[in-house]
Amino acid sequence: NVPLFKNTIFLVSVMILVLIGLLYWFFGTELGCSIRATGGNDRMARAQGINTDFNRVLGLMVSNGLVALSGALLSQYQGFADINMGRGAIVIGLAAVIIGEAIFGKVFHNFGFRLLGVALGSIVYYLVLQVVIWLGVDTDLLKLLSAAVVAVFLAIPTWKGRYFKSAPKGGKS
């Protein structure tokens, strides 16, 4: 019987929650808010007196630091590092953001919960891939399949807006 503190899923969940907490705290500071403003609307942030060039570089530093942390944790968990370990990581990251926004975007309005939605989006992405593999789809087509999954989740907000419109408010009775 494995103790709880050695359970991989428990440790990763705790680390993700701690990381979300740290990011939520950082992006709530003045510097973090200026990074978010730069990402949201570069021209408006510059008009407000924010140094957008510095914020772009700082945003890249934070994101690359997170990538380095995840790569180090993966290497530590597996016990080795390989040049091909990060292949496809950008697709997985984009899929996590897109799926998290498509599924949890209307539910989570708080920035911290949106970060949690991205983490849950990555879990949904891997669950969809595992179900497809379990159904017997050829694993050589996995890259095509992952691109199709991302495309479907990109289209969900459009489909919601087009096919599931609610009745107009204040209309004729």
mmCIF file with all atom_site columns, C-alpha atoms in Angstrom:
data_model
loop_
_atom_site.group_PDB
_atom_site.id
_atom_site.type_symbol
_atom_site.label_atom_id
_atom_site.label_alt_id
_atom_site.label_comp_id
_atom_site.label_asym_id
_atom_site.label_entity_id
_atom_site.label_seq_id
_atom_site.pdbx_PDB_ins_code
_atom_site.Cartn_x
_atom_site.Cartn_y
_atom_site.Cartn_z
_atom_site.occupancy
_atom_site.B_iso_or_equiv
_atom_site.pdbx_formal_charge
_atom_site.auth_seq_id
_atom_site.auth_comp_id
_atom_site.auth_asym_id
_atom_site.auth_atom_id
_atom_site.pdbx_PDB_model_num
ATOM 1   C CA . ASN A 1 1   ? 0.000   0.000  0.000   1.00 0.00 ? 1   ASN A CA 1
ATOM 2   C CA . VAL A 1 2   ? 1.531   3.310  -1.145  1.00 0.00 ? 2   VAL A CA 1
ATOM 3   C CA . PRO A 1 3   ? 1.388   6.233  1.315   1.00 0.00 ? 3   PRO A CA 1
ATOM 4   C CA . LEU A 1 4   ? -0.584  9.258  0.162   1.00 0.00 ? 4   LEU A CA 1
ATOM 5   C CA . PHE A 1 5   ? 2.479   11.518 -0.088  1.00 0.00 ? 5   PHE A CA 1
ATOM 6   C CA . LYS A 1 6   ? 4.047   9.086  -2.601  1.00 0.00 ? 6   LYS A CA 1
ATOM 7   C CA . ASN A 1 7   ? 0.955   8.877  -4.804  1.00 0.00 ? 7   ASN A CA 1
ATOM 8   C CA . THR A 1 8   ? 1.816   10.562 -8.116  1.00 0.00 ? 8   THR A CA 1
ATOM 9   C CA . ILE A 1 9   ? -1.685  11.826 -8.879  1.00 0.00 ? 9   ILE A CA 1
ATOM 10  C CA . PHE A 1 10  ? -1.980  13.356 -5.408  1.00 0.00 ? 10  PHE A CA 1
ATOM 11  C CA . LEU A 1 11  ? 1.422   15.044 -5.664  1.00 0.00 ? 11  LEU A CA 1
ATOM 12  C CA . VAL A 1 12  ? 0.740   16.436 -9.131  1.00 0.00 ? 12  VAL A CA 1
ATOM 13  C CA . SER A 1 13  ? -2.679  17.704 -8.021  1.00 0.00 ? 13  SER A CA 1
ATOM 14  C CA . VAL A 1 14  ? -1.176  19.463 -5.010  1.00 0.00 ? 14  VAL A CA 1
ATOM 15  C CA . MET A 1 15  ? 1.608   20.955 -7.149  1.00 0.00 ? 15  MET A CA 1
ATOM 16  C CA . ILE A 1 16  ? -0.912  22.206 -9.726  1.00 0.00 ? 16  ILE A CA 1
ATOM 17  C CA . LEU A 1 17  ? -3.053  23.801 -7.015  1.00 0.00 ? 17  LEU A CA 1
ATOM 18  C CA . VAL A 1 18  ? 0.004   25.458 -5.440  1.00 0.00 ? 18  VAL A CA 1
ATOM 19  C CA . LEU A 1 19  ? 1.148   26.704 -8.852  1.00 0.00 ? 19  LEU A CA 1
ATOM 20  C CA . ILE A 1 20  ? -2.334  28.057 -9.622  1.00 0.00 ? 20  ILE A CA 1
ATOM 21  C CA . GLY A 1 21  ? -2.306  29.823 -6.256  1.00 0.00 ? 21  GLY A CA 1
ATOM 22  C CA . LEU A 1 22  ? 1.094   31.373 -6.941  1.00 0.00 ? 22  LEU A CA 1
ATOM 23  C CA . LEU A 1 23  ? 0.079   32.487 -10.428 1.00 0.00 ? 23  LEU A CA 1
ATOM 24  C CA . TYR A 1 24  ? -3.197  33.902 -9.103  1.00 0.00 ? 24  TYR A CA 1
ATOM 25  C CA . TRP A 1 25  ? -1.302  35.856 -6.478  1.00 0.00 ? 25  TRP A CA 1
ATOM 26  C CA . PHE A 1 26  ? 1.331   37.089 -8.967  1.00 0.00 ? 26  PHE A CA 1
ATOM 27  C CA . PHE A 1 27  ? -1.169  38.177 -11.591 1.00 0.00 ? 27  PHE A CA 1
ATOM 28  C CA . GLY A 1 28  ? -3.081  40.046 -8.876  1.00 0.00 ? 28  GLY A CA 1
ATOM 29  C CA . THR A 1 29  ? -0.096  42.283 -8.151  1.00 0.00 ? 29  THR A CA 1
ATOM 30  C CA . GLU A 1 30  ? 0.475   45.541 -10.014 1.00 0.00 ? 30  GLU A CA 1
ATOM 31  C CA . LEU A 1 31  ? 3.150   43.970 -12.195 1.00 0.00 ? 31  LEU A CA 1
ATOM 32  C CA . GLY A 1 32  ? 0.958   40.956 -12.963 1.00 0.00 ? 32  GLY A CA 1
ATOM 33  C CA . CYS A 1 33  ? -2.001  43.164 -13.830 1.00 0.00 ? 33  CYS A CA 1
ATOM 34  C CA . SER A 1 34  ? 0.209   45.152 -16.200 1.00 0.00 ? 34  SER A CA 1
ATOM 35  C CA . ILE A 1 35  ? 1.250   41.894 -17.906 1.00 0.00 ? 35  ILE A CA 1
ATOM 36  C CA . ARG A 1 36  ? -2.407  40.895 -18.257 1.00 0.00 ? 36  ARG A CA 1
ATOM 37  C CA . ALA A 1 37  ? -3.256  44.351 -19.629 1.00 0.00 ? 37  ALA A CA 1
ATOM 38  C CA . THR A 1 38  ? -0.422  44.088 -22.149 1.00 0.00 ? 38  THR A CA 1
ATOM 39  C CA . GLY A 1 39  ? -1.712  40.706 -23.270 1.00 0.00 ? 39  GLY A CA 1
ATOM 40  C CA . GLY A 1 40  ? -5.284  41.925 -23.467 1.00 0.00 ? 40  GLY A CA 1
ATOM 41  C CA . ASN A 1 41  ? -4.759  45.151 -25.419 1.00 0.00 ? 41  ASN A CA 1
ATOM 42  C CA . ASP A 1 42  ? -1.228  46.292 -26.147 1.00 0.00 ? 42  ASP A CA 1
ATOM 43  C CA . ARG A 1 43  ? -2.162  49.774 -27.372 1.00 0.00 ? 43  ARG A CA 1
ATOM 44  C CA . MET A 1 44  ? -4.444  50.553 -24.448 1.00 0.00 ? 44  MET A CA 1
ATOM 45  C CA . ALA A 1 45  ? -1.821  49.338 -21.967 1.00 0.00 ? 45  ALA A CA 1
ATOM 46  C CA . ARG A 1 46  ? 0.773   51.590 -23.608 1.00 0.00 ? 46  ARG A CA 1
ATOM 47  C CA . ALA A 1 47  ? -1.680  54.503 -23.467 1.00 0.00 ? 47  ALA A CA 1
ATOM 48  C CA . GLN A 1 48  ? -2.023  53.887 -19.716 1.00 0.00 ? 48  GLN A CA 1
ATOM 49  C CA . GLY A 1 49  ? 1.740   54.266 -19.294 1.00 0.00 ? 49  GLY A CA 1
ATOM 50  C CA . ILE A 1 50  ? 2.640   50.579 -19.036 1.00 0.00 ? 50  ILE A CA 1
ATOM 51  C CA . ASN A 1 51  ? 6.004   49.519 -20.432 1.00 0.00 ? 51  ASN A CA 1
ATOM 52  C CA . THR A 1 52  ? 4.689   46.904 -22.850 1.00 0.00 ? 52  THR A CA 1
ATOM 53  C CA . ASP A 1 53  ? 8.108   45.825 -24.150 1.00 0.00 ? 53  ASP A CA 1
ATOM 54  C CA . PHE A 1 54  ? 9.236   44.948 -20.620 1.00 0.00 ? 54  PHE A CA 1
ATOM 55  C CA . ASN A 1 55  ? 5.951   43.134 -19.961 1.00 0.00 ? 55  ASN A CA 1
ATOM 56  C CA . ARG A 1 56  ? 6.266   41.041 -23.120 1.00 0.00 ? 56  ARG A CA 1
ATOM 57  C CA . VAL A 1 57  ? 9.754   39.939 -22.091 1.00 0.00 ? 57  VAL A CA 1
ATOM 58  C CA . LEU A 1 58  ? 8.621   39.276 -18.521 1.00 0.00 ? 58  LEU A CA 1
ATOM 59  C CA . GLY A 1 59  ? 5.636   37.264 -19.773 1.00 0.00 ? 59  GLY A CA 1
ATOM 60  C CA . LEU A 1 60  ? 7.950   35.154 -21.908 1.00 0.00 ? 60  LEU A CA 1
ATOM 61  C CA . MET A 1 61  ? 10.251  34.670 -18.919 1.00 0.00 ? 61  MET A CA 1
ATOM 62  C CA . VAL A 1 62  ? 7.381   33.483 -16.718 1.00 0.00 ? 62  VAL A CA 1
ATOM 63  C CA . SER A 1 63  ? 6.036   31.124 -19.375 1.00 0.00 ? 63  SER A CA 1
ATOM 64  C CA . ASN A 1 64  ? 9.468   29.684 -20.158 1.00 0.00 ? 64  ASN A CA 1
ATOM 65  C CA . GLY A 1 65  ? 10.085  29.241 -16.442 1.00 0.00 ? 65  GLY A CA 1
ATOM 66  C CA . LEU A 1 66  ? 6.858   27.234 -16.175 1.00 0.00 ? 66  LEU A CA 1
ATOM 67  C CA . VAL A 1 67  ? 7.887   25.129 -19.166 1.00 0.00 ? 67  VAL A CA 1
ATOM 68  C CA . ALA A 1 68  ? 11.295  24.507 -17.580 1.00 0.00 ? 68  ALA A CA 1
ATOM 69  C CA . LEU A 1 69  ? 9.665   23.531 -14.289 1.00 0.00 ? 69  LEU A CA 1
ATOM 70  C CA . SER A 1 70  ? 7.347   21.057 -15.986 1.00 0.00 ? 70  SER A CA 1
ATOM 71  C CA . GLY A 1 71  ? 10.208  19.566 -17.998 1.00 0.00 ? 71  GLY A CA 1
ATOM 72  C CA . ALA A 1 72  ? 12.327  19.208 -14.873 1.00 0.00 ? 72  ALA A CA 1
ATOM 73  C CA . LEU A 1 73  ? 9.475   17.540 -12.990 1.00 0.00 ? 73  LEU A CA 1
ATOM 74  C CA . LEU A 1 74  ? 8.840   15.132 -15.865 1.00 0.00 ? 74  LEU A CA 1
ATOM 75  C CA . SER A 1 75  ? 12.538  14.235 -16.067 1.00 0.00 ? 75  SER A CA 1
ATOM 76  C CA . GLN A 1 76  ? 12.657  13.745 -12.308 1.00 0.00 ? 76  GLN A CA 1
ATOM 77  C CA . TYR A 1 77  ? 9.582   11.495 -12.409 1.00 0.00 ? 77  TYR A CA 1
ATOM 78  C CA . GLN A 1 78  ? 10.823  9.363  -15.305 1.00 0.00 ? 78  GLN A CA 1
ATOM 79  C CA . GLY A 1 79  ? 14.427  9.274  -14.142 1.00 0.00 ? 79  GLY A CA 1
ATOM 80  C CA . PHE A 1 80  ? 15.885  10.408 -17.478 1.00 0.00 ? 80  PHE A CA 1
ATOM 81  C CA . ALA A 1 81  ? 15.690  13.164 -20.060 1.00 0.00 ? 81  ALA A CA 1
ATOM 82  C CA . ASP A 1 82  ? 15.414  12.748 -23.815 1.00 0.00 ? 82  ASP A CA 1
ATOM 83  C CA . ILE A 1 83  ? 15.543  15.288 -26.617 1.00 0.00 ? 83  ILE A CA 1
ATOM 84  C CA . ASN A 1 84  ? 12.136  14.139 -27.900 1.00 0.00 ? 84  ASN A CA 1
ATOM 85  C CA . MET A 1 85  ? 10.293  14.459 -24.571 1.00 0.00 ? 85  MET A CA 1
ATOM 86  C CA . GLY A 1 86  ? 8.798   17.865 -25.398 1.00 0.00 ? 86  GLY A CA 1
ATOM 87  C CA . ARG A 1 87  ? 7.630   17.019 -28.877 1.00 0.00 ? 87  ARG A CA 1
ATOM 88  C CA . GLY A 1 88  ? 3.999   17.987 -29.268 1.00 0.00 ? 88  GLY A CA 1
ATOM 89  C CA . ALA A 1 89  ? 3.917   19.921 -26.003 1.00 0.00 ? 89  ALA A CA 1
ATOM 90  C CA . ILE A 1 90  ? 2.775   23.109 -27.733 1.00 0.00 ? 90  ILE A CA 1
ATOM 91  C CA . VAL A 1 91  ? -0.218  21.314 -29.224 1.00 0.00 ? 91  VAL A CA 1
ATOM 92  C CA . ILE A 1 92  ? -1.092  19.860 -25.824 1.00 0.00 ? 92  ILE A CA 1
ATOM 93  C CA . GLY A 1 93  ? -0.741  23.264 -24.155 1.00 0.00 ? 93  GLY A CA 1
ATOM 94  C CA . LEU A 1 94  ? -2.894  24.977 -26.755 1.00 0.00 ? 94  LEU A CA 1
ATOM 95  C CA . ALA A 1 95  ? -5.430  22.176 -26.526 1.00 0.00 ? 95  ALA A CA 1
ATOM 96  C CA . ALA A 1 96  ? -5.570  22.565 -22.748 1.00 0.00 ? 96  ALA A CA 1
ATOM 97  C CA . VAL A 1 97  ? -6.227  26.310 -23.037 1.00 0.00 ? 97  VAL A CA 1
ATOM 98  C CA . ILE A 1 98  ? -8.780  25.926 -25.831 1.00 0.00 ? 98  ILE A CA 1
ATOM 99  C CA . ILE A 1 99  ? -10.655 23.052 -24.170 1.00 0.00 ? 99  ILE A CA 1
ATOM 100 C CA . GLY A 1 100 ? -10.556 24.768 -20.796 1.00 0.00 ? 100 GLY A CA 1
ATOM 101 C CA . GLU A 1 101 ? -12.022 27.945 -22.289 1.00 0.00 ? 101 GLU A CA 1
ATOM 102 C CA . ALA A 1 102 ? -14.598 26.084 -24.401 1.00 0.00 ? 102 ALA A CA 1
ATOM 103 C CA . ILE A 1 103 ? -15.920 23.955 -21.541 1.00 0.00 ? 103 ILE A CA 1
ATOM 104 C CA . PHE A 1 104 ? -15.310 26.065 -18.444 1.00 0.00 ? 104 PHE A CA 1
ATOM 105 C CA . GLY A 1 105 ? -15.179 29.598 -19.911 1.00 0.00 ? 105 GLY A CA 1
ATOM 106 C CA . LYS A 1 106 ? -18.827 30.410 -19.148 1.00 0.00 ? 106 LYS A CA 1
ATOM 107 C CA . VAL A 1 107 ? -18.676 28.738 -15.733 1.00 0.00 ? 107 VAL A CA 1
ATOM 108 C CA . PHE A 1 108 ? -15.440 30.184 -14.374 1.00 0.00 ? 108 PHE A CA 1
ATOM 109 C CA . HIS A 1 109 ? -15.245 33.975 -14.375 1.00 0.00 ? 109 HIS A CA 1
ATOM 110 C CA . ASN A 1 110 ? -12.545 34.387 -11.732 1.00 0.00 ? 110 ASN A CA 1
ATOM 111 C CA . PHE A 1 111 ? -8.955  34.390 -13.043 1.00 0.00 ? 111 PHE A CA 1
ATOM 112 C CA . GLY A 1 112 ? -7.908  31.672 -10.565 1.00 0.00 ? 112 GLY A CA 1
ATOM 113 C CA . PHE A 1 113 ? -10.746 29.424 -11.667 1.00 0.00 ? 113 PHE A CA 1
ATOM 114 C CA . ARG A 1 114 ? -9.838  30.055 -15.303 1.00 0.00 ? 114 ARG A CA 1
ATOM 115 C CA . LEU A 1 115 ? -6.342  28.767 -14.524 1.00 0.00 ? 115 LEU A CA 1
ATOM 116 C CA . LEU A 1 116 ? -7.989  25.719 -12.966 1.00 0.00 ? 116 LEU A CA 1
ATOM 117 C CA . GLY A 1 117 ? -10.086 25.385 -16.132 1.00 0.00 ? 117 GLY A CA 1
ATOM 118 C CA . VAL A 1 118 ? -6.895  25.143 -18.200 1.00 0.00 ? 118 VAL A CA 1
ATOM 119 C CA . ALA A 1 119 ? -5.626  22.340 -15.949 1.00 0.00 ? 119 ALA A CA 1
ATOM 120 C CA . LEU A 1 120 ? -8.975  20.565 -16.253 1.00 0.00 ? 120 LEU A CA 1
ATOM 121 C CA . GLY A 1 121 ? -8.867  21.131 -20.024 1.00 0.00 ? 121 GLY A CA 1
ATOM 122 C CA . SER A 1 122 ? -5.603  19.209 -20.225 1.00 0.00 ? 122 SER A CA 1
ATOM 123 C CA . ILE A 1 123 ? -7.189  16.332 -18.318 1.00 0.00 ? 123 ILE A CA 1
ATOM 124 C CA . VAL A 1 124 ? -10.177 16.336 -20.700 1.00 0.00 ? 124 VAL A CA 1
ATOM 125 C CA . TYR A 1 125 ? -7.779  16.358 -23.675 1.00 0.00 ? 125 TYR A CA 1
ATOM 126 C CA . TYR A 1 126 ? -5.948  13.282 -22.411 1.00 0.00 ? 126 TYR A CA 1
ATOM 127 C CA . LEU A 1 127 ? -9.205  11.524 -21.548 1.00 0.00 ? 127 LEU A CA 1
ATOM 128 C CA . VAL A 1 128 ? -10.507 12.064 -25.079 1.00 0.00 ? 128 VAL A CA 1
ATOM 129 C CA . LEU A 1 129 ? -7.251  10.697 -26.537 1.00 0.00 ? 129 LEU A CA 1
ATOM 130 C CA . GLN A 1 130 ? -7.352  7.680  -24.229 1.00 0.00 ? 130 GLN A CA 1
ATOM 131 C CA . VAL A 1 131 ? -10.955 6.895  -25.167 1.00 0.00 ? 131 VAL A CA 1
ATOM 132 C CA . VAL A 1 132 ? -10.093 7.086  -28.860 1.00 0.00 ? 132 VAL A CA 1
ATOM 133 C CA . ILE A 1 133 ? -7.103  4.799  -28.387 1.00 0.00 ? 133 ILE A CA 1
ATOM 134 C CA . TRP A 1 134 ? -9.291  2.449  -26.345 1.00 0.00 ? 134 TRP A CA 1
ATOM 135 C CA . LEU A 1 135 ? -11.778 2.366  -29.246 1.00 0.00 ? 135 LEU A CA 1
ATOM 136 C CA . GLY A 1 136 ? -9.025  0.955  -31.442 1.00 0.00 ? 136 GLY A CA 1
ATOM 137 C CA . VAL A 1 137 ? -8.012  3.886  -33.624 1.00 0.00 ? 137 VAL A CA 1
ATOM 138 C CA . ASP A 1 138 ? -4.535  3.403  -35.110 1.00 0.00 ? 138 ASP A CA 1
ATOM 139 C CA . THR A 1 139 ? -1.957  5.170  -32.931 1.00 0.00 ? 139 THR A CA 1
ATOM 140 C CA . ASP A 1 140 ? -0.054  6.288  -36.046 1.00 0.00 ? 140 ASP A CA 1
ATOM 141 C CA . LEU A 1 141 ? -2.907  8.734  -36.608 1.00 0.00 ? 141 LEU A CA 1
ATOM 142 C CA . LEU A 1 142 ? -2.546  10.235 -33.118 1.00 0.00 ? 142 LEU A CA 1
ATOM 143 C CA . LYS A 1 143 ? -1.207  13.613 -34.288 1.00 0.00 ? 143 LYS A CA 1
ATOM 144 C CA . LEU A 1 144 ? -4.048  13.961 -36.780 1.00 0.00 ? 144 LEU A CA 1
ATOM 145 C CA . LEU A 1 145 ? -6.495  12.939 -34.080 1.00 0.00 ? 145 LEU A CA 1
ATOM 146 C CA . SER A 1 146 ? -5.135  15.436 -31.568 1.00 0.00 ? 146 SER A CA 1
ATOM 147 C CA . ALA A 1 147 ? -5.420  18.201 -34.187 1.00 0.00 ? 147 ALA A CA 1
ATOM 148 C CA . ALA A 1 148 ? -9.011  17.134 -34.847 1.00 0.00 ? 148 ALA A CA 1
ATOM 149 C CA . VAL A 1 149 ? -9.801  17.214 -31.123 1.00 0.00 ? 149 VAL A CA 1
ATOM 150 C CA . VAL A 1 150 ? -8.415  20.749 -30.880 1.00 0.00 ? 150 VAL A CA 1
ATOM 151 C CA . ALA A 1 151 ? -10.420 21.796 -33.961 1.00 0.00 ? 151 ALA A CA 1
ATOM 152 C CA . VAL A 1 152 ? -13.648 20.386 -32.504 1.00 0.00 ? 152 VAL A CA 1
ATOM 153 C CA . PHE A 1 153 ? -13.141 22.169 -29.203 1.00 0.00 ? 153 PHE A CA 1
ATOM 154 C CA . LEU A 1 154 ? -12.303 25.383 -31.081 1.00 0.00 ? 154 LEU A CA 1
ATOM 155 C CA . ALA A 1 155 ? -15.614 25.094 -32.898 1.00 0.00 ? 155 ALA A CA 1
ATOM 156 C CA . ILE A 1 156 ? -17.726 24.439 -29.776 1.00 0.00 ? 156 ILE A CA 1
ATOM 157 C CA . PRO A 1 157 ? -18.218 28.136 -28.855 1.00 0.00 ? 157 PRO A CA 1
ATOM 158 C CA . THR A 1 158 ? -19.253 28.894 -32.435 1.00 0.00 ? 158 THR A CA 1
ATOM 159 C CA . TRP A 1 159 ? -21.671 25.964 -32.489 1.00 0.00 ? 159 TRP A CA 1
ATOM 160 C CA . LYS A 1 160 ? -23.128 27.061 -29.159 1.00 0.00 ? 160 LYS A CA 1
ATOM 161 C CA . GLY A 1 161 ? -23.721 30.557 -30.491 1.00 0.00 ? 161 GLY A CA 1
ATOM 162 C CA . ARG A 1 162 ? -25.166 29.396 -33.783 1.00 0.00 ? 162 ARG A CA 1
ATOM 163 C CA . TYR A 1 163 ? -27.348 26.419 -32.884 1.00 0.00 ? 163 TYR A CA 1
ATOM 164 C CA . PHE A 1 164 ? -28.246 26.943 -29.233 1.00 0.00 ? 164 PHE A CA 1
ATOM 165 C CA . LYS A 1 165 ? -29.291 30.596 -29.199 1.00 0.00 ? 165 LYS A CA 1
ATOM 166 C CA . SER A 1 166 ? -31.741 31.520 -26.499 1.00 0.00 ? 166 SER A CA 1
ATOM 167 C CA . ALA A 1 167 ? -34.918 33.391 -27.312 1.00 0.00 ? 167 ALA A CA 1
ATOM 168 C CA . PRO A 1 168 ? -34.457 37.168 -27.495 1.00 0.00 ? 168 PRO A CA 1
ATOM 169 C CA . LYS A 1 169 ? -35.273 38.970 -24.281 1.00 0.00 ? 169 LYS A CA 1
ATOM 170 C CA . GLY A 1 170 ? -38.096 41.506 -24.255 1.00 0.00 ? 170 GLY A CA 1
ATOM 171 C CA . GLY A 1 171 ? -39.614 40.197 -27.443 1.00 0.00 ? 171 GLY A CA 1
ATOM 172 C CA . LYS A 1 172 ? -43.291 40.276 -28.445 1.00 0.00 ? 172 LYS A CA 1
ATOM 173 C CA . SER A 1 173 ? -45.707 38.225 -26.410 1.00 0.00 ? 173 SER A CA 1
#
